[in-house]
mmCIF file of C-alpha atoms in Angstrom:
data_model
loop_
_atom_site.group_PDB
_atom_site.id
_atom_site.type_symbol
_atom_site.label_atom_id
_atom_site.label_comp_id
_atom_site.label_asym_id
_atom_site.label_seq_id
_atom_site.Cartn_x
_atom_site.Cartn_y
_atom_site.Cartn_z
ATOM 1 C CA UNK A 1 -130.777 -124.653 -104.488
ATOM 2 C CA UNK A 2 -129.769 -122.580 -107.383
ATOM 3 C CA UNK A 3 -131.571 -119.310 -107.930
ATOM 4 C CA UNK A 4 -134.971 -119.753 -109.839
ATOM 5 C CA UNK A 5 -135.010 -123.654 -109.359
ATOM 6 C CA UNK A 6 -138.089 -124.848 -107.541
ATOM 7 C CA UNK A 7 -137.972 -127.738 -105.329
ATOM 8 C CA UNK A 8 -138.623 -131.163 -106.954
ATOM 9 C CA UNK A 9 -139.144 -134.746 -106.179
ATOM 10 C CA UNK A 10 -136.676 -136.679 -108.240
ATOM 11 C CA UNK A 11 -136.772 -140.528 -108.664
ATOM 12 C CA UNK A 12 -133.151 -141.670 -109.485
ATOM 13 C CA UNK A 13 -132.946 -145.139 -111.193
ATOM 14 C CA UNK A 14 -129.685 -147.236 -111.270
ATOM 15 C CA UNK A 15 -129.733 -150.611 -112.622
ATOM 16 C CA UNK A 16 -126.317 -152.179 -111.956
ATOM 17 C CA UNK A 17 -124.408 -153.377 -108.817
ATOM 18 C CA UNK A 18 -120.861 -152.671 -109.940
ATOM 19 C CA UNK A 19 -118.095 -150.211 -108.511
ATOM 20 C CA UNK A 20 -117.116 -147.663 -111.189
ATOM 21 C CA UNK A 21 -117.546 -144.055 -112.331
ATOM 22 C CA UNK A 22 -121.335 -144.358 -113.080
ATOM 23 C CA UNK A 23 -122.098 -145.686 -109.708
ATOM 24 C CA UNK A 24 -120.029 -142.942 -108.038
ATOM 25 C CA UNK A 25 -121.911 -140.311 -110.111
ATOM 26 C CA UNK A 26 -125.395 -141.436 -109.109
ATOM 27 C CA UNK A 27 -124.432 -141.600 -105.389
ATOM 28 C CA UNK A 28 -122.692 -138.137 -105.251
ATOM 29 C CA UNK A 29 -125.537 -136.667 -107.577
ATOM 30 C CA UNK A 30 -128.184 -137.956 -105.315
ATOM 31 C CA UNK A 31 -126.569 -136.683 -102.176
ATOM 32 C CA UNK A 32 -125.830 -133.445 -103.691
ATOM 33 C CA UNK A 33 -129.521 -132.608 -104.917
ATOM 34 C CA UNK A 34 -130.892 -133.841 -101.462
ATOM 35 C CA UNK A 35 -128.423 -131.341 -99.712
ATOM 36 C CA UNK A 36 -129.993 -128.670 -102.109
ATOM 37 C CA UNK A 37 -133.321 -129.228 -100.730
ATOM 38 C CA UNK A 38 -134.967 -131.633 -103.179
ATOM 39 C CA UNK A 39 -136.706 -134.818 -102.218
ATOM 40 C CA UNK A 40 -134.850 -137.590 -103.954
ATOM 41 C CA UNK A 41 -135.661 -141.088 -104.037
ATOM 42 C CA UNK A 42 -133.115 -143.628 -105.396
ATOM 43 C CA UNK A 43 -133.937 -146.883 -106.724
ATOM 44 C CA UNK A 44 -131.039 -149.098 -106.835
ATOM 45 C CA UNK A 45 -129.531 -152.396 -105.583
ATOM 46 C CA UNK A 46 -129.462 -152.661 -101.711
ATOM 47 C CA UNK A 47 -125.684 -152.479 -101.567
ATOM 48 C CA UNK A 48 -125.895 -148.561 -102.192
ATOM 49 C CA UNK A 49 -128.320 -147.693 -99.560
ATOM 50 C CA UNK A 50 -125.596 -147.028 -96.881
ATOM 51 C CA UNK A 51 -123.894 -144.530 -99.231
ATOM 52 C CA UNK A 52 -126.700 -142.166 -99.625
ATOM 53 C CA UNK A 53 -128.886 -140.037 -97.195
ATOM 54 C CA UNK A 54 -131.822 -139.879 -99.482
ATOM 55 C CA UNK A 55 -135.001 -141.847 -99.479
ATOM 56 C CA UNK A 56 -134.192 -145.262 -100.814
ATOM 57 C CA UNK A 57 -135.999 -148.190 -102.434
ATOM 58 C CA UNK A 58 -134.077 -151.389 -102.832
ATOM 59 C CA UNK A 59 -134.908 -153.049 -106.196
ATOM 60 C CA UNK A 60 -132.360 -155.696 -107.825
ATOM 61 C CA UNK A 61 -132.550 -154.646 -111.421
ATOM 62 C CA UNK A 62 -129.294 -156.992 -112.357
ATOM 63 C CA UNK A 63 -131.419 -159.513 -113.872
ATOM 64 C CA UNK A 64 -132.471 -159.393 -117.453
ATOM 65 C CA UNK A 65 -133.647 -156.072 -118.605
ATOM 66 C CA UNK A 66 -136.830 -157.693 -120.253
ATOM 67 C CA UNK A 67 -137.820 -159.720 -117.167
ATOM 68 C CA UNK A 68 -141.538 -159.111 -116.856
ATOM 69 C CA UNK A 69 -141.834 -159.503 -113.298
ATOM 70 C CA UNK A 70 -139.004 -156.895 -112.573
ATOM 71 C CA UNK A 71 -140.424 -154.666 -115.080
ATOM 72 C CA UNK A 72 -143.838 -154.732 -113.439
ATOM 73 C CA UNK A 73 -142.440 -154.258 -109.967
ATOM 74 C CA UNK A 74 -140.608 -151.226 -111.040
ATOM 75 C CA UNK A 75 -143.607 -149.629 -112.697
ATOM 76 C CA UNK A 76 -145.545 -150.263 -109.263
ATOM 77 C CA UNK A 77 -142.793 -148.707 -107.475
ATOM 78 C CA UNK A 78 -142.251 -145.374 -109.620
ATOM 79 C CA UNK A 79 -146.202 -145.109 -110.089
ATOM 80 C CA UNK A 80 -146.624 -145.084 -106.314
ATOM 81 C CA UNK A 81 -144.022 -142.479 -105.928
ATOM 82 C CA UNK A 82 -145.499 -140.115 -108.546
ATOM 83 C CA UNK A 83 -142.169 -137.930 -108.652
ATOM 84 C CA UNK A 84 -141.883 -134.806 -110.677
ATOM 85 C CA UNK A 85 -139.193 -136.188 -112.747
ATOM 86 C CA UNK A 86 -137.510 -139.719 -113.272
ATOM 87 C CA UNK A 87 -133.647 -139.659 -114.079
ATOM 88 C CA UNK A 88 -132.238 -143.022 -115.033
ATOM 89 C CA UNK A 89 -128.496 -143.618 -115.762
ATOM 90 C CA UNK A 90 -126.894 -146.124 -118.128
ATOM 91 C CA UNK A 91 -128.205 -147.989 -121.121
ATOM 92 C CA UNK A 92 -129.940 -150.852 -118.823
ATOM 93 C CA UNK A 93 -131.659 -148.441 -116.675
ATOM 94 C CA UNK A 94 -132.881 -146.633 -119.640
ATOM 95 C CA UNK A 95 -134.082 -149.904 -121.515
ATOM 96 C CA UNK A 96 -135.894 -150.907 -118.472
ATOM 97 C CA UNK A 97 -137.526 -147.594 -117.396
ATOM 98 C CA UNK A 98 -137.948 -146.654 -121.162
ATOM 99 C CA UNK A 99 -140.108 -149.691 -121.770
ATOM 100 C CA UNK A 100 -142.562 -148.614 -118.913
ATOM 101 C CA UNK A 101 -142.442 -144.905 -119.559
ATOM 102 C CA UNK A 102 -145.515 -144.643 -121.821
ATOM 103 C CA UNK A 103 -147.523 -145.936 -118.875
ATOM 104 C CA UNK A 104 -146.152 -143.588 -116.280
ATOM 105 C CA UNK A 105 -146.812 -140.428 -117.788
ATOM 106 C CA UNK A 106 -144.139 -138.751 -115.767
ATOM 107 C CA UNK A 107 -141.441 -136.280 -117.429
ATOM 108 C CA UNK A 108 -138.234 -138.118 -117.662
ATOM 109 C CA UNK A 109 -134.473 -137.812 -118.408
ATOM 110 C CA UNK A 110 -131.720 -140.099 -118.817
ATOM 111 C CA UNK A 111 -127.797 -139.956 -118.776
ATOM 112 C CA UNK A 112 -125.599 -141.970 -121.202
ATOM 113 C CA UNK A 113 -122.385 -142.303 -119.433
ATOM 114 C CA UNK A 114 -120.025 -143.521 -122.269
ATOM 115 C CA UNK A 115 -120.263 -143.969 -126.040
ATOM 116 C CA UNK A 116 -122.306 -146.929 -127.034
ATOM 117 C CA UNK A 117 -123.258 -148.400 -130.542
ATOM 118 C CA UNK A 118 -126.889 -149.172 -129.385
ATOM 119 C CA UNK A 119 -128.766 -146.185 -127.947
ATOM 120 C CA UNK A 120 -132.399 -146.975 -128.956
ATOM 121 C CA UNK A 121 -133.451 -147.452 -125.318
ATOM 122 C CA UNK A 122 -133.031 -143.413 -124.966
ATOM 123 C CA UNK A 123 -135.658 -142.659 -127.451
ATOM 124 C CA UNK A 124 -138.684 -142.636 -125.038
ATOM 125 C CA UNK A 125 -137.107 -139.874 -122.546
ATOM 126 C CA UNK A 126 -137.923 -136.326 -122.850
ATOM 127 C CA UNK A 127 -134.355 -135.300 -122.349
ATOM 128 C CA UNK A 128 -131.027 -137.245 -122.720
ATOM 129 C CA UNK A 129 -127.673 -135.992 -120.961
ATOM 130 C CA UNK A 130 -124.443 -137.081 -122.153
ATOM 131 C CA UNK A 131 -121.197 -137.005 -120.241
ATOM 132 C CA UNK A 132 -118.992 -136.357 -123.283
ATOM 133 C CA UNK A 133 -119.184 -134.944 -127.013
ATOM 134 C CA UNK A 134 -118.234 -138.418 -128.244
ATOM 135 C CA UNK A 135 -121.194 -139.888 -126.336
ATOM 136 C CA UNK A 136 -123.433 -137.400 -127.546
ATOM 137 C CA UNK A 137 -122.535 -138.004 -131.232
ATOM 138 C CA UNK A 138 -124.400 -141.522 -131.098
ATOM 139 C CA UNK A 139 -127.613 -140.227 -129.629
ATOM 140 C CA UNK A 140 -130.408 -139.971 -132.241
ATOM 141 C CA UNK A 141 -132.563 -137.651 -130.155
ATOM 142 C CA UNK A 142 -133.913 -134.230 -130.434
ATOM 143 C CA UNK A 143 -133.119 -133.016 -126.868
ATOM 144 C CA UNK A 144 -129.464 -133.881 -126.073
ATOM 145 C CA UNK A 145 -127.296 -131.836 -123.627
ATOM 146 C CA UNK A 146 -123.800 -132.470 -122.609
ATOM 147 C CA UNK A 147 -123.063 -132.192 -118.757
ATOM 148 C CA UNK A 148 -119.454 -133.282 -117.818
ATOM 149 C CA UNK A 149 -118.989 -135.150 -114.577
ATOM 150 C CA UNK A 150 -117.989 -133.014 -111.467
ATOM 151 C CA UNK A 151 -116.581 -134.221 -108.168
ATOM 152 C CA UNK A 152 -116.191 -132.914 -104.567
ATOM 153 C CA UNK A 153 -112.875 -130.799 -104.817
ATOM 154 C CA UNK A 154 -110.255 -132.927 -103.363
ATOM 155 C CA UNK A 155 -108.375 -131.722 -100.183
ATOM 156 C CA UNK A 156 -104.653 -131.849 -101.036
ATOM 157 C CA UNK A 157 -102.040 -132.899 -98.802
ATOM 158 C CA UNK A 158 -98.906 -130.451 -98.957
ATOM 159 C CA UNK A 159 -96.804 -133.059 -97.177
ATOM 160 C CA UNK A 160 -97.338 -135.689 -100.011
ATOM 161 C CA UNK A 161 -94.137 -135.521 -102.252
ATOM 162 C CA UNK A 162 -93.779 -136.499 -105.959
ATOM 163 C CA UNK A 163 -92.243 -139.963 -106.369
ATOM 164 C CA UNK A 164 -88.847 -140.364 -107.505
ATOM 165 C CA UNK A 165 -87.953 -141.427 -109.944
ATOM 166 C CA UNK A 166 -90.942 -139.532 -111.513
ATOM 167 C CA UNK A 167 -94.243 -141.720 -111.411
ATOM 168 C CA UNK A 168 -96.806 -141.981 -114.283
ATOM 169 C CA UNK A 169 -100.148 -143.204 -113.211
ATOM 170 C CA UNK A 170 -102.834 -145.204 -114.802
ATOM 171 C CA UNK A 171 -106.118 -146.022 -113.267
ATOM 172 C CA UNK A 172 -108.873 -148.183 -114.486
ATOM 173 C CA UNK A 173 -110.592 -151.630 -114.916
ATOM 174 C CA UNK A 174 -108.231 -154.117 -116.470
ATOM 175 C CA UNK A 175 -110.408 -154.624 -119.289
ATOM 176 C CA UNK A 176 -109.684 -154.696 -123.151
ATOM 177 C CA UNK A 177 -111.431 -151.086 -123.714
ATOM 178 C CA UNK A 178 -108.821 -149.356 -121.432
ATOM 179 C CA UNK A 179 -105.978 -150.194 -123.738
ATOM 180 C CA UNK A 180 -103.549 -150.993 -120.968
ATOM 181 C CA UNK A 181 -101.752 -153.517 -123.459
ATOM 182 C CA UNK A 182 -101.163 -150.261 -125.610
ATOM 183 C CA UNK A 183 -99.882 -148.613 -122.675
ATOM 184 C CA UNK A 184 -97.442 -151.267 -121.754
ATOM 185 C CA UNK A 185 -96.161 -151.544 -125.255
ATOM 186 C CA UNK A 186 -95.513 -147.672 -125.371
ATOM 187 C CA UNK A 187 -93.670 -148.101 -122.037
ATOM 188 C CA UNK A 188 -90.995 -150.018 -123.714
ATOM 189 C CA UNK A 189 -89.830 -146.885 -124.998
ATOM 190 C CA UNK A 190 -90.110 -144.821 -121.811
ATOM 191 C CA UNK A 191 -86.686 -144.387 -119.702
ATOM 192 C CA UNK A 192 -86.183 -143.020 -116.248
ATOM 193 C CA UNK A 193 -89.670 -143.145 -114.813
ATOM 194 C CA UNK A 194 -92.081 -145.842 -113.093
ATOM 195 C CA UNK A 195 -95.591 -146.785 -114.424
ATOM 196 C CA UNK A 196 -98.186 -147.723 -111.556
ATOM 197 C CA UNK A 197 -101.200 -149.185 -112.836
ATOM 198 C CA UNK A 198 -104.303 -149.310 -110.406
ATOM 199 C CA UNK A 199 -107.175 -151.297 -111.117
ATOM 200 C CA UNK A 200 -108.339 -155.073 -111.204
ATOM 201 C CA UNK A 201 -110.169 -156.928 -113.960
ATOM 202 C CA UNK A 202 -110.183 -160.122 -115.877
ATOM 203 C CA UNK A 203 -107.268 -159.003 -118.049
ATOM 204 C CA UNK A 204 -104.880 -158.817 -114.755
ATOM 205 C CA UNK A 205 -103.095 -162.082 -115.433
ATOM 206 C CA UNK A 206 -102.706 -161.460 -119.168
ATOM 207 C CA UNK A 207 -101.183 -157.770 -118.645
ATOM 208 C CA UNK A 208 -98.874 -159.247 -115.955
ATOM 209 C CA UNK A 209 -97.563 -161.784 -118.434
ATOM 210 C CA UNK A 210 -97.055 -158.858 -120.964
ATOM 211 C CA UNK A 211 -95.139 -157.047 -118.535
ATOM 212 C CA UNK A 212 -92.868 -160.215 -118.049
ATOM 213 C CA UNK A 213 -92.698 -160.563 -121.745
ATOM 214 C CA UNK A 214 -91.622 -156.950 -122.603
ATOM 215 C CA UNK A 215 -89.070 -157.022 -119.620
ATOM 216 C CA UNK A 216 -90.868 -154.208 -117.796
ATOM 217 C CA UNK A 217 -90.975 -155.789 -114.098
ATOM 218 C CA UNK A 218 -88.487 -153.231 -112.976
ATOM 219 C CA UNK A 219 -90.456 -149.998 -114.160
ATOM 220 C CA UNK A 220 -94.102 -151.124 -113.837
ATOM 221 C CA UNK A 221 -95.983 -151.830 -110.830
ATOM 222 C CA UNK A 222 -99.439 -153.472 -110.770
ATOM 223 C CA UNK A 223 -101.081 -152.015 -107.590
ATOM 224 C CA UNK A 224 -104.525 -153.969 -107.944
ATOM 225 C CA UNK A 225 -107.739 -151.956 -106.506
ATOM 226 C CA UNK A 226 -107.008 -149.230 -104.239
ATOM 227 C CA UNK A 227 -108.916 -146.792 -102.301
ATOM 228 C CA UNK A 228 -106.503 -144.241 -101.905
ATOM 229 C CA UNK A 229 -106.143 -143.003 -105.619
ATOM 230 C CA UNK A 230 -106.161 -139.348 -104.474
ATOM 231 C CA UNK A 231 -103.002 -140.034 -102.435
ATOM 232 C CA UNK A 232 -101.436 -141.852 -105.314
ATOM 233 C CA UNK A 233 -102.524 -138.903 -107.805
ATOM 234 C CA UNK A 234 -100.636 -136.373 -105.612
ATOM 235 C CA UNK A 235 -97.448 -138.584 -105.748
ATOM 236 C CA UNK A 236 -97.541 -138.812 -109.817
ATOM 237 C CA UNK A 237 -95.740 -136.602 -112.189
ATOM 238 C CA UNK A 238 -97.927 -137.484 -114.967
ATOM 239 C CA UNK A 239 -101.388 -139.118 -115.398
ATOM 240 C CA UNK A 240 -102.110 -141.461 -118.600
ATOM 241 C CA UNK A 241 -105.059 -142.894 -120.261
ATOM 242 C CA UNK A 242 -104.895 -145.182 -123.168
ATOM 243 C CA UNK A 243 -108.528 -146.080 -123.463
ATOM 244 C CA UNK A 244 -110.441 -146.999 -126.888
ATOM 245 C CA UNK A 245 -113.437 -144.982 -125.633
ATOM 246 C CA UNK A 246 -114.375 -143.021 -122.435
ATOM 247 C CA UNK A 247 -117.116 -140.775 -121.193
ATOM 248 C CA UNK A 248 -116.027 -138.313 -118.745
ATOM 249 C CA UNK A 249 -113.822 -140.350 -116.359
ATOM 250 C CA UNK A 250 -113.698 -139.380 -112.772
ATOM 251 C CA UNK A 251 -109.738 -140.053 -112.840
ATOM 252 C CA UNK A 252 -109.262 -137.375 -115.531
ATOM 253 C CA UNK A 253 -111.243 -134.967 -113.212
ATOM 254 C CA UNK A 254 -109.183 -136.045 -109.984
ATOM 255 C CA UNK A 255 -105.988 -135.617 -111.998
ATOM 256 C CA UNK A 256 -106.908 -132.131 -113.232
ATOM 257 C CA UNK A 257 -107.937 -131.006 -109.883
ATOM 258 C CA UNK A 258 -104.820 -132.245 -108.581
ATOM 259 C CA UNK A 259 -102.889 -130.332 -111.207
ATOM 260 C CA UNK A 260 -101.413 -133.367 -112.497
ATOM 261 C CA UNK A 261 -100.506 -133.058 -116.256
ATOM 262 C CA UNK A 262 -102.269 -135.532 -118.123
ATOM 263 C CA UNK A 263 -101.825 -137.415 -121.702
ATOM 264 C CA UNK A 264 -104.690 -139.349 -123.160
ATOM 265 C CA UNK A 265 -106.069 -141.011 -126.293
ATOM 266 C CA UNK A 266 -108.340 -138.550 -128.058
ATOM 267 C CA UNK A 267 -111.645 -140.036 -126.567
ATOM 268 C CA UNK A 268 -114.593 -138.605 -124.263
ATOM 269 C CA UNK A 269 -114.372 -135.583 -122.511
ATOM 270 C CA UNK A 270 -110.516 -135.450 -122.822
ATOM 271 C CA UNK A 271 -111.169 -133.944 -126.512
ATOM 272 C CA UNK A 272 -112.911 -130.998 -124.611
ATOM 273 C CA UNK A 273 -110.441 -130.488 -122.030
ATOM 274 C CA UNK A 274 -107.003 -131.316 -122.808
ATOM 275 C CA UNK A 275 -104.605 -129.518 -124.925
ATOM 276 C CA UNK A 276 -104.436 -130.837 -128.397
ATOM 277 C CA UNK A 277 -100.716 -131.795 -128.237
ATOM 278 C CA UNK A 278 -101.682 -134.275 -125.252
ATOM 279 C CA UNK A 279 -104.087 -136.107 -127.330
ATOM 280 C CA UNK A 280 -102.986 -139.221 -129.143
ATOM 281 C CA UNK A 281 -104.928 -141.639 -131.786
ATOM 282 C CA UNK A 282 -106.387 -144.579 -130.132
ATOM 283 C CA UNK A 283 -104.460 -147.703 -130.164
ATOM 284 C CA UNK A 284 -101.231 -145.849 -131.490
ATOM 285 C CA UNK A 285 -98.320 -147.196 -129.278
ATOM 286 C CA UNK A 286 -95.607 -144.610 -131.097
ATOM 287 C CA UNK A 287 -97.714 -141.625 -130.498
ATOM 288 C CA UNK A 288 -98.469 -142.521 -126.961
ATOM 289 C CA UNK A 289 -94.840 -143.243 -126.076
ATOM 290 C CA UNK A 290 -93.919 -139.845 -127.696
ATOM 291 C CA UNK A 291 -96.351 -137.815 -125.819
ATOM 292 C CA UNK A 292 -95.333 -139.483 -122.410
ATOM 293 C CA UNK A 293 -91.612 -138.883 -123.184
ATOM 294 C CA UNK A 294 -92.170 -135.111 -124.171
ATOM 295 C CA UNK A 295 -94.006 -134.740 -120.853
ATOM 296 C CA UNK A 296 -91.432 -136.400 -118.779
ATOM 297 C CA UNK A 297 -88.428 -134.730 -120.399
ATOM 298 C CA UNK A 298 -89.892 -131.262 -119.117
ATOM 299 C CA UNK A 299 -92.410 -131.807 -116.356
ATOM 300 C CA UNK A 300 -92.674 -127.905 -115.593
ATOM 301 C CA UNK A 301 -93.622 -127.305 -119.428
ATOM 302 C CA UNK A 302 -96.030 -130.254 -119.268
ATOM 303 C CA UNK A 303 -97.782 -128.302 -116.323
ATOM 304 C CA UNK A 304 -98.008 -125.338 -118.088
ATOM 305 C CA UNK A 305 -99.453 -126.675 -120.979
ATOM 306 C CA UNK A 306 -102.182 -128.083 -118.922
ATOM 307 C CA UNK A 307 -102.766 -124.912 -117.103
ATOM 308 C CA UNK A 308 -106.146 -124.118 -118.993
ATOM 309 C CA UNK A 309 -107.282 -127.769 -118.243
ATOM 310 C CA UNK A 310 -106.580 -127.340 -114.568
ATOM 311 C CA UNK A 311 -108.495 -124.067 -114.495
ATOM 312 C CA UNK A 312 -111.298 -125.650 -116.513
ATOM 313 C CA UNK A 313 -111.708 -128.325 -114.003
ATOM 314 C CA UNK A 314 -111.802 -126.105 -110.983
ATOM 315 C CA UNK A 315 -114.745 -124.130 -112.622
ATOM 316 C CA UNK A 316 -116.798 -126.747 -114.469
ATOM 317 C CA UNK A 317 -115.753 -130.387 -113.089
ATOM 318 C CA UNK A 318 -116.644 -129.639 -109.533
ATOM 319 C CA UNK A 319 -119.955 -131.173 -108.430
ATOM 320 C CA UNK A 320 -121.675 -127.829 -107.332
ATOM 321 C CA UNK A 321 -121.320 -126.851 -111.175
ATOM 322 C CA UNK A 322 -122.435 -130.241 -112.399
ATOM 323 C CA UNK A 323 -125.627 -130.281 -110.182
ATOM 324 C CA UNK A 324 -126.428 -126.720 -111.182
ATOM 325 C CA UNK A 325 -126.448 -127.819 -114.992
ATOM 326 C CA UNK A 326 -128.544 -130.971 -113.981
ATOM 327 C CA UNK A 327 -131.087 -128.850 -112.045
ATOM 328 C CA UNK A 328 -131.415 -126.603 -115.180
ATOM 329 C CA UNK A 329 -132.154 -129.815 -117.367
ATOM 330 C CA UNK A 330 -134.740 -131.100 -114.848
ATOM 331 C CA UNK A 331 -136.746 -127.747 -114.880
ATOM 332 C CA UNK A 332 -136.653 -127.402 -118.668
ATOM 333 C CA UNK A 333 -138.007 -131.071 -119.103
ATOM 334 C CA UNK A 334 -140.650 -130.414 -116.488
ATOM 335 C CA UNK A 335 -141.612 -127.192 -117.854
ATOM 336 C CA UNK A 336 -140.518 -127.015 -121.552
ATOM 337 C CA UNK A 337 -140.289 -123.589 -123.201
#
């Protein structure tokens, strides 16, 4: 527990049952707060129970956010707990808990994990955390703080060699917002390297068809879902993101902590962390191809260009730093100055 931070009973609420950055964040934050001496109760889908060593209440919140029976059950569970503070994650959990907050009378905080058009569900919370400046911009709230995601510093394996020919890695759900079609079109203009795409999703076949259509089968590998991204990251010479919008993606943090140079569209936390020359406009095939080729042409210079980003990640994008910032937000929410 950080100096000056009192022990708290924190009720964490997560509404989904997916496998992504939000879920990873909630699990790691919950365990981290417990390890700092706080009492932590996580309300979430039963599938996450084995992943945390906190108190856990299994509640299926995957149904409609307006379901009156679910909302009443959630109200009773939280009212019985009487925590010092409630912390919810994502729009759906914010909508559900936000609708019952006036009847609970408990200090509250919510995290917006990516830029959304509709953020009305956050209005009833005392404090709102955003994981990137882009996400914070859309919030119409008087008490917003930006806290970037942090992870456990990875243990790097010095025996892992960089792939030859140079490998460019891209990781994410195969859905339109990730812009993998833009990346594949840009890849037509890249020579002498391989692109490995990790992830699954409903666009998988569409992207495979595009690879065939663009004659990229020799240089692009679709690896599907993998649980060894850290290993792949250490084989990569460059990490690339082509998303239309993002929050603070864990893969960005992993890339920087592995000291892998990174190119990205100018979205989310990347605009705070990466050098300007490594940011490209959204949906710009030419600019993305140019940035990738510049880095591949001189990988040593690409690493030097990202030195400040690597140092920033080691100081601010590790889980201890993130938890300390969130503890301070809890304290200020419970006892506003």
